[in-house]
GROMACS .gro file of C-alpha atoms in nm:
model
  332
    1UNK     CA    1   0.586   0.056   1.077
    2UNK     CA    2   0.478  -0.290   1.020
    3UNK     CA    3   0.280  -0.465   0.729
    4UNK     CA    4  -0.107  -0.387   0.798
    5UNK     CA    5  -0.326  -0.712   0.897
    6UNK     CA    6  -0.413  -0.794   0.566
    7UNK     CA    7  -0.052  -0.909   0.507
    8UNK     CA    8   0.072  -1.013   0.837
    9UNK     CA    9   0.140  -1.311   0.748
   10UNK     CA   10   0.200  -1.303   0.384
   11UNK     CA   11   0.532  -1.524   0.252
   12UNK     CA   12   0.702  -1.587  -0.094
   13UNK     CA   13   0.525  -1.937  -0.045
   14UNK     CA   14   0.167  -1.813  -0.044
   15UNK     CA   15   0.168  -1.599  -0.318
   16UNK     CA   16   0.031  -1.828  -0.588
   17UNK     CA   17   0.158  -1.709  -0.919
   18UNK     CA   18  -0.028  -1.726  -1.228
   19UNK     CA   19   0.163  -2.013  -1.474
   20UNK     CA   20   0.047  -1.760  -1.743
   21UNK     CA   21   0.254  -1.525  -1.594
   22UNK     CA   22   0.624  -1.637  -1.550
   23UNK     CA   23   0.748  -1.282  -1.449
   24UNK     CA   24   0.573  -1.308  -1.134
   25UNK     CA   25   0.763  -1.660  -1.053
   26UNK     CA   26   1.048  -1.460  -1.167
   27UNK     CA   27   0.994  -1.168  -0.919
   28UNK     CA   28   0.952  -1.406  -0.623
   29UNK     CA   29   1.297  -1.580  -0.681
   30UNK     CA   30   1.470  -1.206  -0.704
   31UNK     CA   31   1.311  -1.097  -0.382
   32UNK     CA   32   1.408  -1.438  -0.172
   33UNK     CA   33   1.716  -1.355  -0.314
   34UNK     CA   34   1.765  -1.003  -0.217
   35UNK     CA   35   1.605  -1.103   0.106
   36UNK     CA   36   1.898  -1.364   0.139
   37UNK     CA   37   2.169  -1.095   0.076
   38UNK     CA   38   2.052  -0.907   0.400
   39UNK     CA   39   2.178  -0.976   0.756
   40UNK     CA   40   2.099  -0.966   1.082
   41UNK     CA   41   2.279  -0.593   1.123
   42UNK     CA   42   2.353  -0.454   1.378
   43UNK     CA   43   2.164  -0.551   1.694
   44UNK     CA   44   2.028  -0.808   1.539
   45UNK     CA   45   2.031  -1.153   1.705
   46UNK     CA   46   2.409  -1.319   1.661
   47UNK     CA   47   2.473  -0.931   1.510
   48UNK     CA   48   2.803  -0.718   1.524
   49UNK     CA   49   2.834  -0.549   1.845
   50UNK     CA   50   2.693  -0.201   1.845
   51UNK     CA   51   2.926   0.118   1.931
   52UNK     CA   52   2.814   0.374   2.138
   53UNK     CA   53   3.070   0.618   2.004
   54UNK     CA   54   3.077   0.499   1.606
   55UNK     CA   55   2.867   0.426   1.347
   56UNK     CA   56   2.918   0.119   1.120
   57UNK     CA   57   2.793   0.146   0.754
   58UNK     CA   58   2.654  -0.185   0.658
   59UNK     CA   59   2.632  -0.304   0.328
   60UNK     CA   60   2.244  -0.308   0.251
   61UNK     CA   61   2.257  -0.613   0.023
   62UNK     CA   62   2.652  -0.724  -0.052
   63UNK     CA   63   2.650  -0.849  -0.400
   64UNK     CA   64   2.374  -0.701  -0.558
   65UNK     CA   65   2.117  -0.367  -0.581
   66UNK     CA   66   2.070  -0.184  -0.249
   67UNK     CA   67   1.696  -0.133  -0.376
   68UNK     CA   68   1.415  -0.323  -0.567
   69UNK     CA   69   1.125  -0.196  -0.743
   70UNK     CA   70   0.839  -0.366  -0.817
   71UNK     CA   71   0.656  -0.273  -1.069
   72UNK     CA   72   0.307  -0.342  -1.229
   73UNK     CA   73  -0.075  -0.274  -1.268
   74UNK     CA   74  -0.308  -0.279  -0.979
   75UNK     CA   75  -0.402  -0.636  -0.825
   76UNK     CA   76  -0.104  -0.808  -0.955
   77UNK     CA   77   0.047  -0.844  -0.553
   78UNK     CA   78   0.309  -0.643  -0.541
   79UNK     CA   79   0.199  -0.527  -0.178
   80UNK     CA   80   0.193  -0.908  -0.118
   81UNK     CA   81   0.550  -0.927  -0.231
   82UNK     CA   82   0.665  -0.613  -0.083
   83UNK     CA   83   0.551  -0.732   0.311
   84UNK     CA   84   0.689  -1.086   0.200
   85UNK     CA   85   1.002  -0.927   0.160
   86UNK     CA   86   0.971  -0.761   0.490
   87UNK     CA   87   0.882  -1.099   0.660
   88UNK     CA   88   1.142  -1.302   0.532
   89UNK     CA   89   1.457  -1.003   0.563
   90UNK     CA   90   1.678  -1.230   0.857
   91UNK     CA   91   1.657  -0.902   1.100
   92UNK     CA   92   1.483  -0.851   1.428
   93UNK     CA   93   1.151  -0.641   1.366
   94UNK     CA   94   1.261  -0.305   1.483
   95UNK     CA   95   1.530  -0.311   1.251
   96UNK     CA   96   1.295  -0.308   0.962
   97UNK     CA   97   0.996  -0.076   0.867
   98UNK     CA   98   0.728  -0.094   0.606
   99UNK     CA   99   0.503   0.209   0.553
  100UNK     CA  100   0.310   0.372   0.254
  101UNK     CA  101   0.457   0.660   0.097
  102UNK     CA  102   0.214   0.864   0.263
  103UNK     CA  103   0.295   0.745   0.613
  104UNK     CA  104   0.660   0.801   0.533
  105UNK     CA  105   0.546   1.148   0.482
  106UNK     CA  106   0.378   1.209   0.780
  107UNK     CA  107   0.665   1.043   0.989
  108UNK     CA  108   0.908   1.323   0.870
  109UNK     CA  109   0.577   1.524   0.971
  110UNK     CA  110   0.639   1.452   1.316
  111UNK     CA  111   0.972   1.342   1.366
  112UNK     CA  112   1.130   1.661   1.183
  113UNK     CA  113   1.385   1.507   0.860
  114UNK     CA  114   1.682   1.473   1.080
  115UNK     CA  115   1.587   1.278   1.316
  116UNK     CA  116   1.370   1.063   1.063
  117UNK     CA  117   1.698   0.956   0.888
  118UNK     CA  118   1.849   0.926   1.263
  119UNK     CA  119   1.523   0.677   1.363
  120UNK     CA  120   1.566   0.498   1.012
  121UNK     CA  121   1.963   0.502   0.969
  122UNK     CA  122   1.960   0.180   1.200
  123UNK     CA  123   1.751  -0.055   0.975
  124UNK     CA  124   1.846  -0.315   0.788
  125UNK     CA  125   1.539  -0.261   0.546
  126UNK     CA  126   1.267  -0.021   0.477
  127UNK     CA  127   0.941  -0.103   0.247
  128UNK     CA  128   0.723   0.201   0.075
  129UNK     CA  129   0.452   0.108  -0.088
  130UNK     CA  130   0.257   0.305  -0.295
  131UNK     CA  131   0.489   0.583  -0.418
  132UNK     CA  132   0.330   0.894  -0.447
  133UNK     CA  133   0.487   0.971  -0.786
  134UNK     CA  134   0.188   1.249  -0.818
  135UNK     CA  135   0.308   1.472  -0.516
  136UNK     CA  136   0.648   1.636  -0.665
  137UNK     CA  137   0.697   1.857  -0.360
  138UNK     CA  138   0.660   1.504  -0.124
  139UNK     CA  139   0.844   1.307  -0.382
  140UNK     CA  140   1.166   1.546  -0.341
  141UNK     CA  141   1.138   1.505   0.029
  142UNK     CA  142   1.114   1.122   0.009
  143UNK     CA  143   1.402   1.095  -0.242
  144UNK     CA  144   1.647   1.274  -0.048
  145UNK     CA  145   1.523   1.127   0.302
  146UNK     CA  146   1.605   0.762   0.080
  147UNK     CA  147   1.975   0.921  -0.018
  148UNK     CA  148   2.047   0.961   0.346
  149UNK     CA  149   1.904   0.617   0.431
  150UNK     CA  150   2.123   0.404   0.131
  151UNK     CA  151   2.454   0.634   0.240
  152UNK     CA  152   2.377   0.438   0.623
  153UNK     CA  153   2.323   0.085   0.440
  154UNK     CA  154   1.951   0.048   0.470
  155UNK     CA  155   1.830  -0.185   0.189
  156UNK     CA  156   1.502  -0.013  -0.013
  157UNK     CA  157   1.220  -0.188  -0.163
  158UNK     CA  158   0.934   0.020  -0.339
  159UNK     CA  159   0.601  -0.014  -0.550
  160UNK     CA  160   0.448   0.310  -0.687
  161UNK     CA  161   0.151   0.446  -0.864
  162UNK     CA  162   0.184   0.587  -1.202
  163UNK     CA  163   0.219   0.966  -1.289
  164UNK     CA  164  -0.095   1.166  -1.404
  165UNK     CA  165  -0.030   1.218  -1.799
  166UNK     CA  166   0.150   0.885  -1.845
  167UNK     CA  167  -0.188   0.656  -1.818
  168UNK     CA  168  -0.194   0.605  -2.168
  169UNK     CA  169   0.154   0.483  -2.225
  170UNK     CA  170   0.040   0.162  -2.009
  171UNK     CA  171   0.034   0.069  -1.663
  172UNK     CA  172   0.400   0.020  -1.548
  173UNK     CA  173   0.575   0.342  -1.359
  174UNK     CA  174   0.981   0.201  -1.381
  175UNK     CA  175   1.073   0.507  -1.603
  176UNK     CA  176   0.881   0.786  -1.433
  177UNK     CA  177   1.009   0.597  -1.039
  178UNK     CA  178   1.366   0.625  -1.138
  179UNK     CA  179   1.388   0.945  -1.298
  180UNK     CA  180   1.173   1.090  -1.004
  181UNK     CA  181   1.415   0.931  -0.740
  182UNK     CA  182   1.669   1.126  -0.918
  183UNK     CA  183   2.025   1.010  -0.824
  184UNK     CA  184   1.915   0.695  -0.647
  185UNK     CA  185   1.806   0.517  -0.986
  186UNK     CA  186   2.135   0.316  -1.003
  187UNK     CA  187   2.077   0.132  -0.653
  188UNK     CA  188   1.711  -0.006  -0.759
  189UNK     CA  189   1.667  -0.281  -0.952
  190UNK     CA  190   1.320  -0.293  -1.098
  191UNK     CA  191   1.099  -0.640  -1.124
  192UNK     CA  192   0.836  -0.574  -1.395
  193UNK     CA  193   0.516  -0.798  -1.257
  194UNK     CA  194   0.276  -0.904  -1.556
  195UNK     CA  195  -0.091  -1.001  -1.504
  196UNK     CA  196  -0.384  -0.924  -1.412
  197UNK     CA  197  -0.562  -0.800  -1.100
  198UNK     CA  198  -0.625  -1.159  -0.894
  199UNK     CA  199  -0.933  -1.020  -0.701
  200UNK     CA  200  -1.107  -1.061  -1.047
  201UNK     CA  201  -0.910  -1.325  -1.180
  202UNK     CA  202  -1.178  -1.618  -1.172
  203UNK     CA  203  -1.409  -1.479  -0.944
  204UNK     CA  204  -1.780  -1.399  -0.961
  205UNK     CA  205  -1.911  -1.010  -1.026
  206UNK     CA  206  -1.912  -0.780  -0.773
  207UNK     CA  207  -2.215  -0.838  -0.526
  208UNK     CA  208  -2.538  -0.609  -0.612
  209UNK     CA  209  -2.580  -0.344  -0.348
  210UNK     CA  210  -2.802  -0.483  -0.030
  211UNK     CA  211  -3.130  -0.260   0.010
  212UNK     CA  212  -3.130   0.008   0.308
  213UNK     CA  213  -3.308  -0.207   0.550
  214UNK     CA  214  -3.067  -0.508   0.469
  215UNK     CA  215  -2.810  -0.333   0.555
  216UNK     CA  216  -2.930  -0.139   0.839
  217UNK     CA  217  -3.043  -0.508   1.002
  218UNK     CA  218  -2.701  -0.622   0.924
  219UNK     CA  219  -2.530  -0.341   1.136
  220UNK     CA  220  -2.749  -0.371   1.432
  221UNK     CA  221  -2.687  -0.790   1.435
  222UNK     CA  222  -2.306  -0.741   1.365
  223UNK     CA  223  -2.071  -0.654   1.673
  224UNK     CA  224  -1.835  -0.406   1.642
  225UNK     CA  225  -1.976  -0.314   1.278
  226UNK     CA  226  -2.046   0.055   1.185
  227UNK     CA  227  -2.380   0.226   0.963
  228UNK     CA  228  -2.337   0.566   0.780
  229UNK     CA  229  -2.536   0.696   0.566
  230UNK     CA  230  -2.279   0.747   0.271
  231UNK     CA  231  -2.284   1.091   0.242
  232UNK     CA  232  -2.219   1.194   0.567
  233UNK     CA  233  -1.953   1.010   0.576
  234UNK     CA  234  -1.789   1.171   0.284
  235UNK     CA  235  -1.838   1.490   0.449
  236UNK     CA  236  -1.668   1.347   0.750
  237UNK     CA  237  -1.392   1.221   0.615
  238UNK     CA  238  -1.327   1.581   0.468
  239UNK     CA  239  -1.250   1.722   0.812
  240UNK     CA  240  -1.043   1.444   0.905
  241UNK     CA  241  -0.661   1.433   0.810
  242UNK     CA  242  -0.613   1.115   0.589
  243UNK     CA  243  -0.348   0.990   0.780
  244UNK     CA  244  -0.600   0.971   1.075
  245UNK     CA  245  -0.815   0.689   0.859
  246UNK     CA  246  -0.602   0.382   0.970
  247UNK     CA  247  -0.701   0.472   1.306
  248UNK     CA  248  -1.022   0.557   1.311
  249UNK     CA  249  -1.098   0.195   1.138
  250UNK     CA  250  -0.932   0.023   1.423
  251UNK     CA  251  -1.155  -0.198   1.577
  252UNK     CA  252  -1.446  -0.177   1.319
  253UNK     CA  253  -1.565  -0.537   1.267
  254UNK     CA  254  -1.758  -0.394   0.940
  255UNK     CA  255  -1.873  -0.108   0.766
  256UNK     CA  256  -2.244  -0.087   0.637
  257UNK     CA  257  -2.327   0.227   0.437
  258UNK     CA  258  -2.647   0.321   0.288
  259UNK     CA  259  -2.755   0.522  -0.019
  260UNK     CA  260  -2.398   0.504  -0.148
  261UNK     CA  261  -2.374   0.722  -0.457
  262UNK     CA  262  -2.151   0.881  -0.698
  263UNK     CA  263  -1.879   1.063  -0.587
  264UNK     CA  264  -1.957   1.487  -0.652
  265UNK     CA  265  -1.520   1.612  -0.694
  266UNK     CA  266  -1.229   1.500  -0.712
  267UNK     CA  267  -1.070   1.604  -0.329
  268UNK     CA  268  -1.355   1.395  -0.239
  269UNK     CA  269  -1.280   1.083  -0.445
  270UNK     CA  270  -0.866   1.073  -0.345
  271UNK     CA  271  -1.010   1.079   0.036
  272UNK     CA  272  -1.202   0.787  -0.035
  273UNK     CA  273  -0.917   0.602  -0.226
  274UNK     CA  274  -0.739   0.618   0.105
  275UNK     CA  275  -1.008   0.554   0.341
  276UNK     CA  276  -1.065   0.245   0.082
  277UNK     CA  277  -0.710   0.141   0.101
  278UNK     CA  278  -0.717   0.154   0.534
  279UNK     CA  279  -1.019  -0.091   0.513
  280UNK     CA  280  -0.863  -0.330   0.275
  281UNK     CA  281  -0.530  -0.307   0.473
  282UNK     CA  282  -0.788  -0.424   0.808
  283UNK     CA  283  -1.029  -0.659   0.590
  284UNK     CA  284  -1.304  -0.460   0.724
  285UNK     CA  285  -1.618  -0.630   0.477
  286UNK     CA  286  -1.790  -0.364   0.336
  287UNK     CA  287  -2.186  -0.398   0.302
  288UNK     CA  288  -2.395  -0.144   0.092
  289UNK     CA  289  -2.672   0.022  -0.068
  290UNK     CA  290  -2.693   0.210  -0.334
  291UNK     CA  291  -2.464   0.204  -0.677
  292UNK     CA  292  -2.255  -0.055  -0.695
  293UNK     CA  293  -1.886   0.058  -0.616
  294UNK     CA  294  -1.805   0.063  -1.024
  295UNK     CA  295  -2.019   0.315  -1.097
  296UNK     CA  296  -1.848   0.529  -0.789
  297UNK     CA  297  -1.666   0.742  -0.984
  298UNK     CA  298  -1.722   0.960  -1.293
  299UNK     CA  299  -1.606   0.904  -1.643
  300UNK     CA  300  -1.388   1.195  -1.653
  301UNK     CA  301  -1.176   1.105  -1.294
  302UNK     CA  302  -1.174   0.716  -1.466
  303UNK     CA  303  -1.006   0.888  -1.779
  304UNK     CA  304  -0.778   1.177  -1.586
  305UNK     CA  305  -0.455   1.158  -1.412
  306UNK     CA  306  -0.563   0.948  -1.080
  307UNK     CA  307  -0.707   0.697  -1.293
  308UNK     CA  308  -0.527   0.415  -1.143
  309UNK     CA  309  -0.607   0.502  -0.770
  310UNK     CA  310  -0.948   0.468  -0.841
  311UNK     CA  311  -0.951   0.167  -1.013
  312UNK     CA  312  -0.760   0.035  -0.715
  313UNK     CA  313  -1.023   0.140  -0.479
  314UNK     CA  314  -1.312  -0.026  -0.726
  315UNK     CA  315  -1.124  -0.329  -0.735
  316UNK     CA  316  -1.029  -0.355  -0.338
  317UNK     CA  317  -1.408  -0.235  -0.249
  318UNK     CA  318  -1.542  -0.489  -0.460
  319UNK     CA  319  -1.298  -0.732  -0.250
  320UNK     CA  320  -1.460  -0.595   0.045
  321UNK     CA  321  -1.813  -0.618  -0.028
  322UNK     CA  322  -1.780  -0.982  -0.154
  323UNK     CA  323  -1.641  -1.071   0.195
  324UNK     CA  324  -1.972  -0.890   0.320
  325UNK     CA  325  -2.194  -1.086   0.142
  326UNK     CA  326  -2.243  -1.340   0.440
  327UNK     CA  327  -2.320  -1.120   0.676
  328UNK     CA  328  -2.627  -1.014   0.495
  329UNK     CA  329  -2.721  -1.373   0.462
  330UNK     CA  330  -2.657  -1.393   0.819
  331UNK     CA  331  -2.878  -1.144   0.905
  332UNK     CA  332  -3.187  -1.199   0.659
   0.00000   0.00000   0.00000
């Protein structure tokens, strides 16, 4: 439970903030801050000793909020900040995790709930990004999984999508995170992060789709790249478990899909959020034919309650297929 490639290397430092902006200099200084408050803990390098027989609560940040929230529209970096955080926390990496919501879930999946809080109990910090505030039965789980985790001293830090009904009262979540969190609202501190979504901000238009045989030529000269006909693939992805799509983009050097059209249903369209969200974690360049990736999804899911997933995926798939662009130059 580490930050994904895309932000392995992410800091406070290069995060460039927009001077239009000043809450999102403002959210940086909080987080070095509540990044400074944290120790070592225990087992940490120059650490307290560890008992064998007794457990030590550790204050998860003396002097201030055990938890920070950060919260804003889609593209504004709060994944940036939130593995920033992670990077710069003064404990050894096993003693901190980073996860989405939805591999939080799936942990408990495996592990059973004990022996999830057991595993996590020992950190000094634990990131979750993307709250699923859409998934009440999950979002009770999480919430009391998190109680158990701030009684042990683990420090929290949390971004979150928005609930389906509140789209229209703007894009920030704050209200529906802390009342959904239930008891734990007083231990977060929230960092509202203005602006809008930098893989826009100043950049060209989303690429126009390749043609078939551009793309097809471009899989064949690319190593390590994959070619689906779109389609299929969304039928594949249906009989695949969505926590399965991190791994099965492992090792992809690029994805090339053809005759990419509209998406038919909703179940369909959240699997592809996901599978969008694995290749943007990875920086897997996209290259396609087809629709361009605005015109993905219908009018009605753009308007409805998971509105702001799949303007995420537009926006990070439009990300993806500029970085694609040169390797159908390259292959021309």
């Amino acid at each position: 439970m580490v930050p994904p490639p895309r932000f392995a290397t992410v800091s406070f430092d290069n995060y460039i903030t927009d001077p239009g902006q000043p809450s999102q200099a403002e959210a940086v200084e909080a987080l070095r801050a509540f990044a400074g408050r944290l120790d070592g803990g225990a087992g940490a390098k120059g650490g307290r000793r560890r008992h064998w027989f007794r457990r030590e609560t550790k204050p998860a940040a003396s002097g201030g909020p055990r938890g920070m929230y950060l919260d804003g529209g889609y593209g504004v970096g709060k994944t940036h900040l939130l593995a920033s955080l992670w990077h710069a926390t003064p404990a050894a990496p096993e003693l901190k995790a980073f996860g989405t919501f939805v591999e939080l879930t799936n942990l408990v999946g495996a592990l059973g709930f004990q022996q999830t809080v057991q595993t996590l109990s020992g950190h000094r910090l634990l990131c979750i990004d993307e709250f699923e505030l859409d998934d009440p039965g999950d979002t009770v789980l999480v919430s009391t999984l998190l109680g158990k985790l701030v009684e042990a001293g683990v420090a929290l830090a949390a971004t979150s999508n928005t609930l389906p009904g509140k789209l229209g009262e703007g894009r920030f979540a704050a209200a529906d995170f802390l009342r959904e969190i239930q008891g734990l609202s007083a231990h977060f501190r929230t960092l509202r992060i203005d602006g809008e979504d930098y893989r826009h901000r100043g950049l060209p238009a989303a690429p126009a789709p390749h043609s078939d045989e551009t793309v097809t030529r471009a899989a064949r000269h690319i190593p390590g790249a994959s070619l689906d006909d779109f389609p299929a693939l969304l039928d594949h992805l249906s009989r695949v478990h969505p926590s399965r799509y991190g791994a099965m983009c492992d090792g992809v050097q690029a994805v090339c899909l053809t005759a990419v059209g509209p998406i038919p249903d909703q179940s369909t369209a959240l699997r592809l959020v996901v599978l969008a969200d694995r290749l943007y974690d990875r920086e897997v360049p996209v290259l396609a034919s087809g629709v361009p990736f605005d015109q993905l999804f219908s009018e009605e899911m753009l308007n409805g309650g998971y509105r702001k997933k799949y303007f995420r995926a537009i926006s990070r798939l439009t990300a993806l297929a500029r970085d694609a662009k040169g390797l159908a130059d390259a292959a021309s």
